[in-house]
Short mmCIF file of C-alpha atoms in Angstrom, two decimals:
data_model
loop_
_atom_site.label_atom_id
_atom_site.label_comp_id
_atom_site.label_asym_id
_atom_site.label_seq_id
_atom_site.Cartn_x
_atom_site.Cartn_y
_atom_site.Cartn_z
CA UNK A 1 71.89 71.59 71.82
CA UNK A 2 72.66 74.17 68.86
CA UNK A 3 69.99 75.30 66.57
CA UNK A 4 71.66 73.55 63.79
CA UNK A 5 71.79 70.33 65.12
CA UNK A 6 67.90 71.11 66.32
CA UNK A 7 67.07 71.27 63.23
CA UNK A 8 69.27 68.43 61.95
CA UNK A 9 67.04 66.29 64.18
CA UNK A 10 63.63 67.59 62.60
CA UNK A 11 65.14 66.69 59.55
CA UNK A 12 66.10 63.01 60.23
CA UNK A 13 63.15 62.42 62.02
CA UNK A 14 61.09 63.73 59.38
CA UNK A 15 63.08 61.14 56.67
CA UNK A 16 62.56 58.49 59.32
CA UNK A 17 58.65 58.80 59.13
CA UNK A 18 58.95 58.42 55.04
CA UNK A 19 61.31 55.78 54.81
CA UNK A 20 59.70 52.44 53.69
CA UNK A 21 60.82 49.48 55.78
CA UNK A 22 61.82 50.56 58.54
CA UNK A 23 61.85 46.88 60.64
CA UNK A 24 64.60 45.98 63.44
CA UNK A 25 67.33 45.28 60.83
CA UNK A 26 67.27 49.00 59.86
CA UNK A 27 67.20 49.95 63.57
CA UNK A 28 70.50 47.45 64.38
CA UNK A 29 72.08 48.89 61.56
CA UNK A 30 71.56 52.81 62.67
CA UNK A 31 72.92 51.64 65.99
CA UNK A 32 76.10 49.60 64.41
CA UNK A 33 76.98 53.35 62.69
CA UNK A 34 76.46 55.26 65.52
CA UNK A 35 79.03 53.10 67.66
CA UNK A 36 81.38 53.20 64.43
CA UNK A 37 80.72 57.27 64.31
CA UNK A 38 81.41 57.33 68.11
CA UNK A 39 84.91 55.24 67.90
CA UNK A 40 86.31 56.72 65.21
CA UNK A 41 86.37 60.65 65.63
CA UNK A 42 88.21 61.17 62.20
CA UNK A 43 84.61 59.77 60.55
CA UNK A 44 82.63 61.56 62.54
CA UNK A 45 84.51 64.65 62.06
CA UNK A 46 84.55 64.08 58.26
CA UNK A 47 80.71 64.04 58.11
CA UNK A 48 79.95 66.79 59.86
CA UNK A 49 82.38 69.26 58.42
CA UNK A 50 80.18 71.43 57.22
CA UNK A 51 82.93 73.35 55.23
CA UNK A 52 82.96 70.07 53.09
CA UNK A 53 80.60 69.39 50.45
CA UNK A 54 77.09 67.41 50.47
CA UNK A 55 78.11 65.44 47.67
CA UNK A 56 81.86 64.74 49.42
CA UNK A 57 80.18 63.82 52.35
CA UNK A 58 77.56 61.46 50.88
CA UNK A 59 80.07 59.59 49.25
CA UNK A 60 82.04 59.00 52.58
CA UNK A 61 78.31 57.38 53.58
CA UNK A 62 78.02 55.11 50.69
CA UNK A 63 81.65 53.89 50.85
CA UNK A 64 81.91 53.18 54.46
CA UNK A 65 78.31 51.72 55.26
CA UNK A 66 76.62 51.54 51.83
CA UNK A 67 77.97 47.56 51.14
CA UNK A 68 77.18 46.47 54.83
CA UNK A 69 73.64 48.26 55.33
CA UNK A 70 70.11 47.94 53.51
CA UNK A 71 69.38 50.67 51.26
CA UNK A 72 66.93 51.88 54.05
CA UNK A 73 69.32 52.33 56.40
CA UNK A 74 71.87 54.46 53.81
CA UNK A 75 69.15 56.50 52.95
CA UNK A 76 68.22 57.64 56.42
CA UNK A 77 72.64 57.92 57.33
CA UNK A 78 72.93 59.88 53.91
CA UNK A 79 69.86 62.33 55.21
CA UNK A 80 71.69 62.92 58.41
CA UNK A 81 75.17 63.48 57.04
CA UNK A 82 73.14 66.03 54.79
CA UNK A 83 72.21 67.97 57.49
CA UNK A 84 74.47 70.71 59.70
CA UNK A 85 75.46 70.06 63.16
CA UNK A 86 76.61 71.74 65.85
CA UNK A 87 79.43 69.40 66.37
CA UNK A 88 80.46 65.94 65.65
CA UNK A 89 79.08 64.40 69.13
CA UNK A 90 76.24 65.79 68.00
CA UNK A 91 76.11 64.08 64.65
CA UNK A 92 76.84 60.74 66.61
CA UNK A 93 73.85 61.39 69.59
CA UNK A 94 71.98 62.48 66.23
CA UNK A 95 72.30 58.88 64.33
CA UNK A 96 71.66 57.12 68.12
CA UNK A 97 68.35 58.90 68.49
CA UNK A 98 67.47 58.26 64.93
CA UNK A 99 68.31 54.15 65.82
CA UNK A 100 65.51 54.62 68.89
CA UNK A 101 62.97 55.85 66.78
CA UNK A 102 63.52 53.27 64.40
CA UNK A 103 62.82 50.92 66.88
CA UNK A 104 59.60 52.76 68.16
CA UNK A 105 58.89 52.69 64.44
CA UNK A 106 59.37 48.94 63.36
CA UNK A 107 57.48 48.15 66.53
CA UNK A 108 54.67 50.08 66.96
CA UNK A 109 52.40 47.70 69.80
CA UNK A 110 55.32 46.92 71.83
CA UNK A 111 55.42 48.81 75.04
CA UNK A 112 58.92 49.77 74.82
CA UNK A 113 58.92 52.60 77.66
CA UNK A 114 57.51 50.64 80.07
CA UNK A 115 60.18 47.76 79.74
CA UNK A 116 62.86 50.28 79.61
CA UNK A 117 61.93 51.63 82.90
CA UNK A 118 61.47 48.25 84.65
CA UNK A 119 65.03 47.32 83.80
CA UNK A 120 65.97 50.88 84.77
CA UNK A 121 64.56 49.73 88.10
CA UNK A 122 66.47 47.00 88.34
CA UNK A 123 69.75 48.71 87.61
CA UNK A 124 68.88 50.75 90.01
CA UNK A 125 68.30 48.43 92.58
CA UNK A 126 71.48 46.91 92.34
CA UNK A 127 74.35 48.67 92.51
CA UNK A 128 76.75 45.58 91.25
CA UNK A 129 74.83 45.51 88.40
CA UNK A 130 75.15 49.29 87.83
CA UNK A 131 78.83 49.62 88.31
CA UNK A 132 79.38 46.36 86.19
CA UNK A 133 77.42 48.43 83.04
CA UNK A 134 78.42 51.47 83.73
CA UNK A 135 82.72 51.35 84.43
CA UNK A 136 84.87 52.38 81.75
CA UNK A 137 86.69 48.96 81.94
CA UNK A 138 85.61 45.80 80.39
CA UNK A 139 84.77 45.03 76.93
CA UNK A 140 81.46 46.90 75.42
CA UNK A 141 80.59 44.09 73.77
CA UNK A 142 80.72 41.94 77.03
CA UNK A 143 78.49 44.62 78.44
CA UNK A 144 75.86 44.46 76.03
CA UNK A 145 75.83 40.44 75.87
CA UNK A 146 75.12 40.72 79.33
CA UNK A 147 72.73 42.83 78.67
CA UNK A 148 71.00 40.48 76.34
CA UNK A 149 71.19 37.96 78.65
CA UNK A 150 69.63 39.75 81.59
CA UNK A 151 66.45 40.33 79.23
CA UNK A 152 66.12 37.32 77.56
CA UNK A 153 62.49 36.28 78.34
CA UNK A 154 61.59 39.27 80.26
CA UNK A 155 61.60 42.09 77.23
CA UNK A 156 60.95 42.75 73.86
CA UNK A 157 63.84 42.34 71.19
CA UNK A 158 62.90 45.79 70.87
CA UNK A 159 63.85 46.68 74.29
CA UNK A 160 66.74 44.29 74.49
CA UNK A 161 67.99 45.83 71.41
CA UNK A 162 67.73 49.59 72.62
CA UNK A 163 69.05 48.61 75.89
CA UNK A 164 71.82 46.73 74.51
CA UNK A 165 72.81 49.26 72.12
CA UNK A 166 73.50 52.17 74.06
CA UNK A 167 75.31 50.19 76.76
CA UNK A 168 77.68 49.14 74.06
CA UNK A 169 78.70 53.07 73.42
CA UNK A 170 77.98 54.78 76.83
CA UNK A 171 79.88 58.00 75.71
CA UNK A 172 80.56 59.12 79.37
CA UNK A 173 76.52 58.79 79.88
CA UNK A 174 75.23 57.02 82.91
CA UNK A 175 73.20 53.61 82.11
CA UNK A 176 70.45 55.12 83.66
CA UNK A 177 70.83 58.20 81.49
CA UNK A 178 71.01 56.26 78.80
CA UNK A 179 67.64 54.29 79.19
CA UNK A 180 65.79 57.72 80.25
CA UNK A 181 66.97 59.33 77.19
CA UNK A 182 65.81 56.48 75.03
CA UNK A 183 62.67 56.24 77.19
CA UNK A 184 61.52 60.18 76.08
CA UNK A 185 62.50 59.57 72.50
CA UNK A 186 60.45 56.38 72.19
CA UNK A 187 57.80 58.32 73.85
CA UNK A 188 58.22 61.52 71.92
CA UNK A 189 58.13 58.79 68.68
CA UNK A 190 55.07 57.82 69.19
CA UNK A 191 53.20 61.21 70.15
CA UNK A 192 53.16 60.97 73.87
CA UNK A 193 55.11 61.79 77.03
CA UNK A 194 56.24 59.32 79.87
CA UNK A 195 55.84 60.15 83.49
CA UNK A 196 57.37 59.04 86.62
CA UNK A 197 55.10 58.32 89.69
CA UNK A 198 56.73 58.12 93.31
CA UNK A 199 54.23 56.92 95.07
CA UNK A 200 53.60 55.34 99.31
CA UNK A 201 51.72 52.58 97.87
CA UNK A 202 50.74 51.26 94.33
CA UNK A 203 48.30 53.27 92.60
CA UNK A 204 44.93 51.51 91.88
CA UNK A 205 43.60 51.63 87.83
CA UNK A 206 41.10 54.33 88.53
CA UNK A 207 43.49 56.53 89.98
CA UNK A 208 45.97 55.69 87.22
CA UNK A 209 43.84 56.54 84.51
CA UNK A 210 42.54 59.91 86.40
CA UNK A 211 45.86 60.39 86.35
CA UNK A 212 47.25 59.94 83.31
CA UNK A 213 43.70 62.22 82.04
CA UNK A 214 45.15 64.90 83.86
CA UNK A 215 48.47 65.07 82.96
CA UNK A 216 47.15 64.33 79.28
CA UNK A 217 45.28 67.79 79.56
CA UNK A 218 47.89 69.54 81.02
CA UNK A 219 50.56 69.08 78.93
CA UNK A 220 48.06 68.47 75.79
CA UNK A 221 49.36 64.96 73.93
CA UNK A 222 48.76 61.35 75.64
CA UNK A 223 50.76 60.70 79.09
CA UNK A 224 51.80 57.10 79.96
CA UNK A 225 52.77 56.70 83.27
CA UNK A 226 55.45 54.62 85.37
CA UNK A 227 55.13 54.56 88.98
CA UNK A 228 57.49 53.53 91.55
CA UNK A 229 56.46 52.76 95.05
CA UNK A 230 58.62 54.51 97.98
CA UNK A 231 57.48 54.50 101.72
CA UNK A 232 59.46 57.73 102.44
CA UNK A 233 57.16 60.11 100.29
CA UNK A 234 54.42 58.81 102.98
CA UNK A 235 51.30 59.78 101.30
CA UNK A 236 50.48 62.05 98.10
CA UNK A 237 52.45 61.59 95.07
CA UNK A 238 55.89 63.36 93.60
CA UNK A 239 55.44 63.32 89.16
CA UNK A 240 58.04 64.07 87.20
CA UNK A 241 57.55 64.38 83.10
CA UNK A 242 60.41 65.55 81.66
CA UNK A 243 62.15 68.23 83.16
CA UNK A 244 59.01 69.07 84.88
CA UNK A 245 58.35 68.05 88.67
CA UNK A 246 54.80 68.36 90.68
CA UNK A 247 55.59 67.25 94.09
CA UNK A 248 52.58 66.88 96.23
CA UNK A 249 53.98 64.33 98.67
CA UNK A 250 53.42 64.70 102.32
CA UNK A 251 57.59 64.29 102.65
CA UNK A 252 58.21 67.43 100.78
CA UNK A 253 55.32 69.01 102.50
CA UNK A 254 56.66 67.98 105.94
CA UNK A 255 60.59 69.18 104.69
CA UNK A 256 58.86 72.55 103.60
CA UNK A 257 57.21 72.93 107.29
CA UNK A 258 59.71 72.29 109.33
CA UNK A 259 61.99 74.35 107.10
CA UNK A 260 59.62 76.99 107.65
CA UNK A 261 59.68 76.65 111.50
CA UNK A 262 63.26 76.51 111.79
CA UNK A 263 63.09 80.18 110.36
#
């Protein structure tokens, strides 16, 4: 990521926390102009030419969204096609991310991360479902209907909608990319981090919340914490927040020693 689209982001997540309104609708909306941004590389292009003018390229805004989106939602697209960006993709993960936060936004109590991860899980778990999201053949919108369907009952409309969303524009992204990504920026949204626990056995809610205090004061903003249960780690736990990874499970302790005795 360039330091002008680094920036770029500050500055639409900045608008993002001042914009009245923000609800779902804005949120659907964000996402329906990053898919348009994504398909047509002549728009995207256009809007983040930074050799063109603000004014030239706020008008592009208001004539190709600005009848078909609240005037929340043209605000926030106007404040992003304000900004300088690396490169067009950029522009178009830009407008995505700023859709996710929306969501986080609009739907403050809903445990969005948590919901994301399960049906990362379960993606996970089976591969069918995996290759069925994830192939470059098939119709998107197929893709994300089955999506929809998949969560009705068991998620938020919040989730369903993130979820549903970035299947419908993969962008040569892995679904469980996708859902990760979208997992940190929720998280980063509201002021904390996630964390992935690989643990033998389910963790009880004392150790959870010991935890979760620990990683809180180690990496100094509120941790939330999803834990899968493996077997093969045998005992201890593996963490990962972020790029960061503690392993303290006896598996990688056992690799390490017999790595060590075969010299």
């Amino acid at each position: 990521m360039g330091s002008a689209t680094t920036q770029a982001l500050a500055a639409t997540t900045s608008a993002l926390g001042a914009a009245p309104g923000v609800d779902l609708t804005v949120a659907r909306e964000l996402f329906a102009a990053a898919r348009a941004l994504g398909d047509s590389s002549q728009l995207s292009g256009a809007l983040a030419d930074s050799a063109a003018s603000v004014a030239a390229r706020r008008q592009v805004v208001t004539d190709v969204f600005g009848s078909a989106v609240q005037p929340t939602t043209l605000s926030l697209l106007t404040t992003a096609v304000e900004q300088r960006w690396s490169s067009s993709a950029d522009l178009v993960d830009g407008v995505e991310e700023l859709a996710v936060r929306a969501v986080a936004v609009a739907e403050p109590d809903v445990d969005v991360e948590s919901e994301l991860f399960g049906f990362s899980r379960t993606v996970a778990d089976n591969p069918e479902l995996e290759l069925a999201l994830g192939s470059r053949l098939g119709d998107a919108t197929a893709k994300g209907s089955l999506v929809d369907t998949l969560l009705s009952g068991r998620a938020s409309a919040s989730t369903t909608l993130i979820a549903s969303s970035l299947i419908r524009q993969p962008r040569e992204r892995r679904v469980r990319q996708l859902l990760t990504r979208a997992m940190r920026i929720v998280a980063d949204q509201r002021g904390r981090k996630v964390a992935t626990v690989i643990a033998a056995a389910p963790l009880s809610a004392a150790q959870s919340d010991r935890l979760a205090a620990a990683l809180s004061q180690r990496y100094g903003t509120r941790v939330s914490l999803n834990t899968v249960v493996d077997p093969a780690v045998v005992g201890g736990l593996r963490v990962q927040v972020a790029d960061d990874v503690i392993d303290a499970s006896v598996s990688s302790r056992l690799a390490d020693l017999r790595q060590r005795l075969a010299g």
